């Protein structure tokens, strides 16, 4: 099959070094991403409201939660294409709800790139010397359900700031212009992050389709090779050595640390790292990410 956009064969994948980390959200949540391991939840399944045993928070609407933000791809953002935004907090306000259990990490009302943690866990993270994180403050007083106010639990925000993009695995086939087949607007495959843009940002037409839906000669849409149920993969060439990245990747040593201090609740999912385009020094740095930090590092 002659695909216009095909899977990139330049892969050399390693496992057991990186993971994706998510914080539970939505107090009635029953589902989570396929392949995730839940730390601090029920052993079998979820059930409605399982997070109610934990102290659970929401950002206060009349607060100022976002001090600055960064798109996952500056090029896509500059081109006006939707891009995942990582938000970095210096100071914010929250409302605290529900259960008495505080196990380090606070479940949230909505998904976030930030971790809201107890000050005790924040102190241990600082002492750990794990990289790719900085800290913000939570300033809001806690509210009771009857409307009265009591002292706020000690909460801090962990901003995940490390760099390292997801490997998207697609390239243009030889002879396929990096431009919309209808109006010629370029690019359709981002030269920075490798994401292809299924809808043209200029003419708004759908420019890609699968081989089964392509209508043959006369159909200007580009055929894309089928996407498999893939494991999330970090592009090793873009990783800056951080234990926590703004795209949600963490190193094995970061995961081991969180488990060693009994932090909960959170999900983790095994990820891969592509080392096809890295030099030997970066490869050694990647391999070392599954080992604990040595004293003095």
Coordinates of C-alpha atoms in Angstrom, one line a residue:
X1 CA 0.0 0.0 0.0
X2 CA 1.3 3.4 -1.0
X3 CA 0.6 5.6 2.0
X4 CA 1.2 9.3 1.8
X5 CA 1.8 9.4 5.6
X6 CA 3.5 6.3 7.0
X7 CA 4.9 5.0 10.2
X8 CA 8.5 5.9 10.7
X9 CA 10.8 2.9 10.6
X10 CA 13.6 4.7 12.3
X11 CA 12.8 3.3 15.8
X12 CA 15.0 1.7 18.4
X13 CA 12.8 1.3 21.5
X14 CA 13.7 0.6 25.1
X15 CA 11.3 -0.3 27.9
X16 CA 11.3 -0.2 31.7
X17 CA 12.9 3.3 31.9
X18 CA 10.0 5.7 31.5
X19 CA 6.3 5.8 32.5
X20 CA 3.4 8.1 32.1
X21 CA 1.9 9.4 35.3
X22 CA -1.7 10.7 35.8
X23 CA -3.5 12.0 38.9
X24 CA -7.1 10.7 39.4
X25 CA -9.8 13.3 38.7
X26 CA -13.6 13.5 38.8
X27 CA -14.9 12.3 42.2
X28 CA -17.2 9.7 40.6
X29 CA -14.5 8.4 38.2
X30 CA -14.8 4.7 37.4
X31 CA -12.6 4.4 34.3
X32 CA -9.0 5.1 33.6
X33 CA -6.6 4.8 30.6
X34 CA -6.0 1.3 29.4
X35 CA -2.8 -0.3 30.7
X36 CA -2.6 2.0 33.8
X37 CA -1.7 0.7 37.3
X38 CA -3.6 2.5 40.1
X39 CA -1.6 3.2 43.2
X40 CA -3.7 3.8 46.3
X41 CA -7.1 2.7 45.0
X42 CA -9.2 -0.4 45.3
X43 CA -7.5 -3.7 44.4
X44 CA -10.2 -4.8 41.9
X45 CA -11.9 -2.1 39.8
X46 CA -13.1 1.2 41.0
X47 CA -16.7 1.7 41.9
X48 CA -18.4 5.1 42.1
X49 CA -16.8 7.6 44.3
X50 CA -13.8 5.5 45.4
X51 CA -11.8 8.7 45.8
X52 CA -14.0 10.0 48.5
X53 CA -11.7 8.4 51.1
X54 CA -9.0 10.9 50.1
X55 CA -8.9 14.6 50.7
X56 CA -10.0 16.0 47.3
X57 CA -9.6 19.5 45.9
X58 CA -10.7 21.8 43.1
X59 CA -9.2 25.0 41.9
X60 CA -11.2 28.0 43.2
X61 CA -13.0 29.8 40.3
X62 CA -12.4 33.2 41.8
X63 CA -8.7 32.5 42.3
X64 CA -5.8 33.0 39.9
X65 CA -4.6 29.5 39.3
X66 CA -2.4 29.9 36.2
X67 CA 0.6 32.1 36.4
X68 CA 2.2 31.0 33.1
X69 CA 1.8 28.2 30.6
X70 CA 3.8 26.5 27.9
X71 CA 2.5 24.6 24.8
X72 CA 3.9 21.1 24.2
X73 CA 5.0 22.3 20.7
X74 CA 5.9 26.0 20.2
X75 CA 5.7 25.6 16.4
X76 CA 2.2 24.1 16.5
X77 CA 1.1 26.9 18.9
X78 CA 2.6 29.6 16.6
X79 CA 0.8 28.1 13.6
X80 CA -2.5 28.4 15.5
X81 CA -3.0 24.7 15.8
X82 CA -4.4 23.2 19.1
X83 CA -1.6 22.1 21.2
X84 CA -1.5 20.6 24.7
X85 CA -0.7 23.3 27.3
X86 CA 1.3 22.8 30.4
X87 CA 0.4 25.3 33.2
X88 CA 2.9 26.4 35.8
X89 CA 1.6 27.7 39.1
X90 CA 3.4 30.1 41.5
X91 CA 0.4 30.7 43.8
X92 CA -3.2 29.4 43.6
X93 CA -6.4 29.0 45.6
X94 CA -8.3 25.8 46.1
X95 CA -11.4 24.5 47.8
X96 CA -10.9 21.3 49.9
X97 CA -13.6 18.5 50.0
X98 CA -14.4 15.1 51.2
X99 CA -12.4 12.3 52.9
X100 CA -9.9 12.4 55.7
X101 CA -7.1 10.4 54.1
X102 CA -4.1 12.4 52.9
X103 CA -1.5 10.1 51.2
X104 CA 0.6 12.7 49.6
X105 CA -1.2 13.4 46.3
X106 CA -4.6 15.1 46.1
X107 CA -7.2 13.9 43.6
X108 CA -8.6 16.7 41.4
X109 CA -11.9 17.8 39.9
X110 CA -10.4 18.1 36.4
X111 CA -7.2 16.7 34.8
X112 CA -4.1 18.8 35.4
X113 CA -0.4 18.8 34.4
X114 CA 0.3 19.8 38.0
X115 CA 0.5 17.7 41.2
X116 CA -1.2 19.0 44.3
X117 CA 0.6 17.4 47.2
X118 CA 1.0 17.7 50.9
X119 CA 3.8 19.8 52.1
X120 CA 5.3 16.7 53.7
X121 CA 5.6 15.0 50.3
X122 CA 6.8 18.3 48.7
X123 CA 9.7 18.3 51.3
X124 CA 10.6 14.7 50.5
X125 CA 10.6 15.5 46.8
X126 CA 13.0 18.4 47.4
X127 CA 15.3 16.2 49.4
X128 CA 15.2 13.5 46.7
X129 CA 17.0 15.7 44.2
X130 CA 14.7 14.4 41.4
X131 CA 14.7 16.9 38.6
X132 CA 12.1 18.5 36.3
X133 CA 10.0 19.9 39.1
X134 CA 9.4 23.3 40.8
X135 CA 7.0 24.3 43.5
X136 CA 4.1 26.7 43.9
X137 CA 2.0 27.7 46.9
X138 CA -1.7 27.1 47.8
X139 CA -3.1 30.0 49.7
X140 CA -6.9 29.4 50.1
X141 CA -8.6 28.5 53.4
X142 CA -10.5 25.3 53.5
X143 CA -14.3 25.3 53.5
X144 CA -16.6 23.0 55.4
X145 CA -19.8 21.8 53.8
X146 CA -21.8 24.0 56.1
X147 CA -20.0 27.1 54.7
X148 CA -17.8 27.8 57.6
X149 CA -14.0 28.1 57.2
X150 CA -11.3 26.1 58.9
X151 CA -7.5 26.0 58.6
X152 CA -6.2 24.9 55.3
X153 CA -4.2 21.6 55.1
X154 CA -0.6 22.2 54.1
X155 CA -0.7 21.9 50.3
X156 CA 1.8 22.7 47.6
X157 CA 1.8 22.5 43.8
X158 CA 4.4 20.5 42.0
X159 CA 5.0 21.9 38.5
X160 CA 6.3 19.3 36.1
X161 CA 8.7 21.3 33.9
X162 CA 11.1 18.9 32.3
X163 CA 11.3 18.7 28.5
X164 CA 10.8 15.6 26.4
X165 CA 8.2 15.2 23.6
X166 CA 6.2 12.1 22.6
X167 CA 7.5 10.2 19.6
X168 CA 4.7 10.4 17.1
X169 CA 6.1 7.8 14.6
X170 CA 4.8 9.3 11.4
X171 CA 6.6 10.7 8.4
X172 CA 5.7 11.9 4.9
X173 CA 6.4 9.3 2.1
X174 CA 8.9 10.3 -0.6
X175 CA 7.2 12.6 -3.1
X176 CA 4.5 13.7 -0.7
X177 CA 4.6 17.5 -0.3
X178 CA 4.3 18.8 3.3
X179 CA 1.3 20.9 2.2
X180 CA -2.5 20.7 2.1
X181 CA -3.5 18.8 -1.0
X182 CA -6.5 21.2 -1.5
X183 CA -5.0 24.7 -0.9
X184 CA -1.3 24.2 -0.6
X185 CA -1.0 25.6 2.9
X186 CA 2.1 24.3 4.7
X187 CA 3.0 22.4 6.9
X188 CA 0.6 19.6 7.5
X189 CA 3.1 17.5 9.4
X190 CA 4.8 19.6 12.0
X191 CA 8.6 19.7 11.4
X192 CA 9.2 20.2 15.1
X193 CA 7.0 17.6 17.0
X194 CA 6.0 15.3 14.1
X195 CA 2.2 15.5 14.6
X196 CA 0.2 15.5 11.4
X197 CA -2.7 17.9 11.2
X198 CA -5.7 16.1 9.9
X199 CA -7.6 19.3 9.2
X200 CA -6.0 22.2 7.2
X201 CA -5.7 25.3 9.3
X202 CA -6.3 27.5 6.3
X203 CA -9.1 25.9 4.2
X204 CA -10.5 23.8 7.1
X205 CA -10.8 20.7 4.9
X206 CA -10.2 17.2 6.2
X207 CA -6.9 16.2 4.5
X208 CA -6.3 12.7 5.7
X209 CA -8.1 9.4 5.7
X210 CA -7.5 5.7 6.1
X211 CA -6.8 3.3 3.2
X212 CA -10.3 1.7 3.7
X213 CA -12.1 5.1 3.3
X214 CA -10.0 6.5 0.5
X215 CA -12.0 6.6 -2.7
X216 CA -9.1 6.1 -5.1
X217 CA -8.1 8.2 -8.1
X218 CA -9.6 11.7 -7.8
X219 CA -9.7 11.6 -4.0
X220 CA -7.2 14.3 -2.9
X221 CA -7.1 13.3 0.7
X222 CA -3.8 11.7 2.0
X223 CA -3.8 8.1 3.1
X224 CA -2.4 7.5 6.5
X225 CA -1.0 4.1 7.6
X226 CA -3.2 2.5 10.3
X227 CA -2.3 3.6 13.9
X228 CA -1.9 0.6 16.2
X229 CA -2.8 0.5 19.8
X230 CA 0.6 1.8 20.7
X231 CA 2.5 2.2 24.0
X232 CA 3.2 5.9 24.7
X233 CA 6.8 6.6 23.6
X234 CA 9.2 9.4 24.6
X235 CA 11.5 10.8 21.9
X236 CA 14.8 10.3 23.6
X237 CA 16.5 13.0 21.5
X238 CA 14.2 15.7 23.0
X239 CA 14.5 14.6 26.6
X240 CA 16.5 17.0 28.8
X241 CA 17.4 14.5 31.5
X242 CA 14.5 15.4 33.8
X243 CA 12.7 12.9 36.1
X244 CA 9.4 14.6 35.5
X245 CA 8.4 16.1 32.1
X246 CA 5.6 18.5 31.3
X247 CA 4.1 15.9 28.9
X248 CA 3.5 13.5 31.8
X249 CA 6.5 11.2 31.5
X250 CA 8.4 10.2 34.6
X251 CA 11.6 8.1 35.0
X252 CA 11.8 4.7 36.7
X253 CA 13.7 6.3 39.6
X254 CA 10.9 8.9 40.1
X255 CA 8.3 6.1 40.1
X256 CA 10.4 4.1 42.6
X257 CA 10.7 7.1 44.8
X258 CA 6.9 7.8 44.9
X259 CA 6.2 4.2 45.7
X260 CA 8.9 4.1 48.4
X261 CA 7.3 7.0 50.3
X262 CA 3.8 5.5 49.8
X263 CA 2.5 8.5 47.8
X264 CA -1.0 8.0 46.5
X265 CA -3.3 8.0 44.7
X266 CA -1.9 8.1 41.1
X267 CA -1.9 6.0 37.9
X268 CA 1.2 5.0 36.0
X269 CA 1.5 3.3 32.7
X270 CA 4.6 1.8 31.1
X271 CA 6.1 3.8 28.3
X272 CA 8.9 3.3 25.8
X273 CA 11.7 5.6 24.7
X274 CA 13.1 5.9 21.2
X275 CA 16.9 6.1 21.2
X276 CA 17.4 5.8 17.4
X277 CA 18.6 9.4 17.1
X278 CA 20.6 9.8 20.3
X279 CA 24.4 9.8 20.8
X280 CA 26.2 7.5 23.1
X281 CA 26.3 10.1 26.0
X282 CA 22.5 10.6 25.8
X283 CA 22.0 6.9 25.6
X284 CA 23.9 6.3 28.8
X285 CA 21.9 9.1 30.5
X286 CA 18.7 7.4 29.4
X287 CA 19.8 4.0 30.7
X288 CA 20.8 5.6 34.1
X289 CA 17.2 7.0 34.5
X290 CA 16.1 3.7 36.0
X291 CA 18.7 3.7 38.7
X292 CA 18.5 5.7 42.0
X293 CA 20.4 8.9 42.2
X294 CA 23.8 8.4 43.7
X295 CA 24.9 10.6 46.7
X296 CA 26.3 13.9 45.5
X297 CA 24.6 13.9 42.1

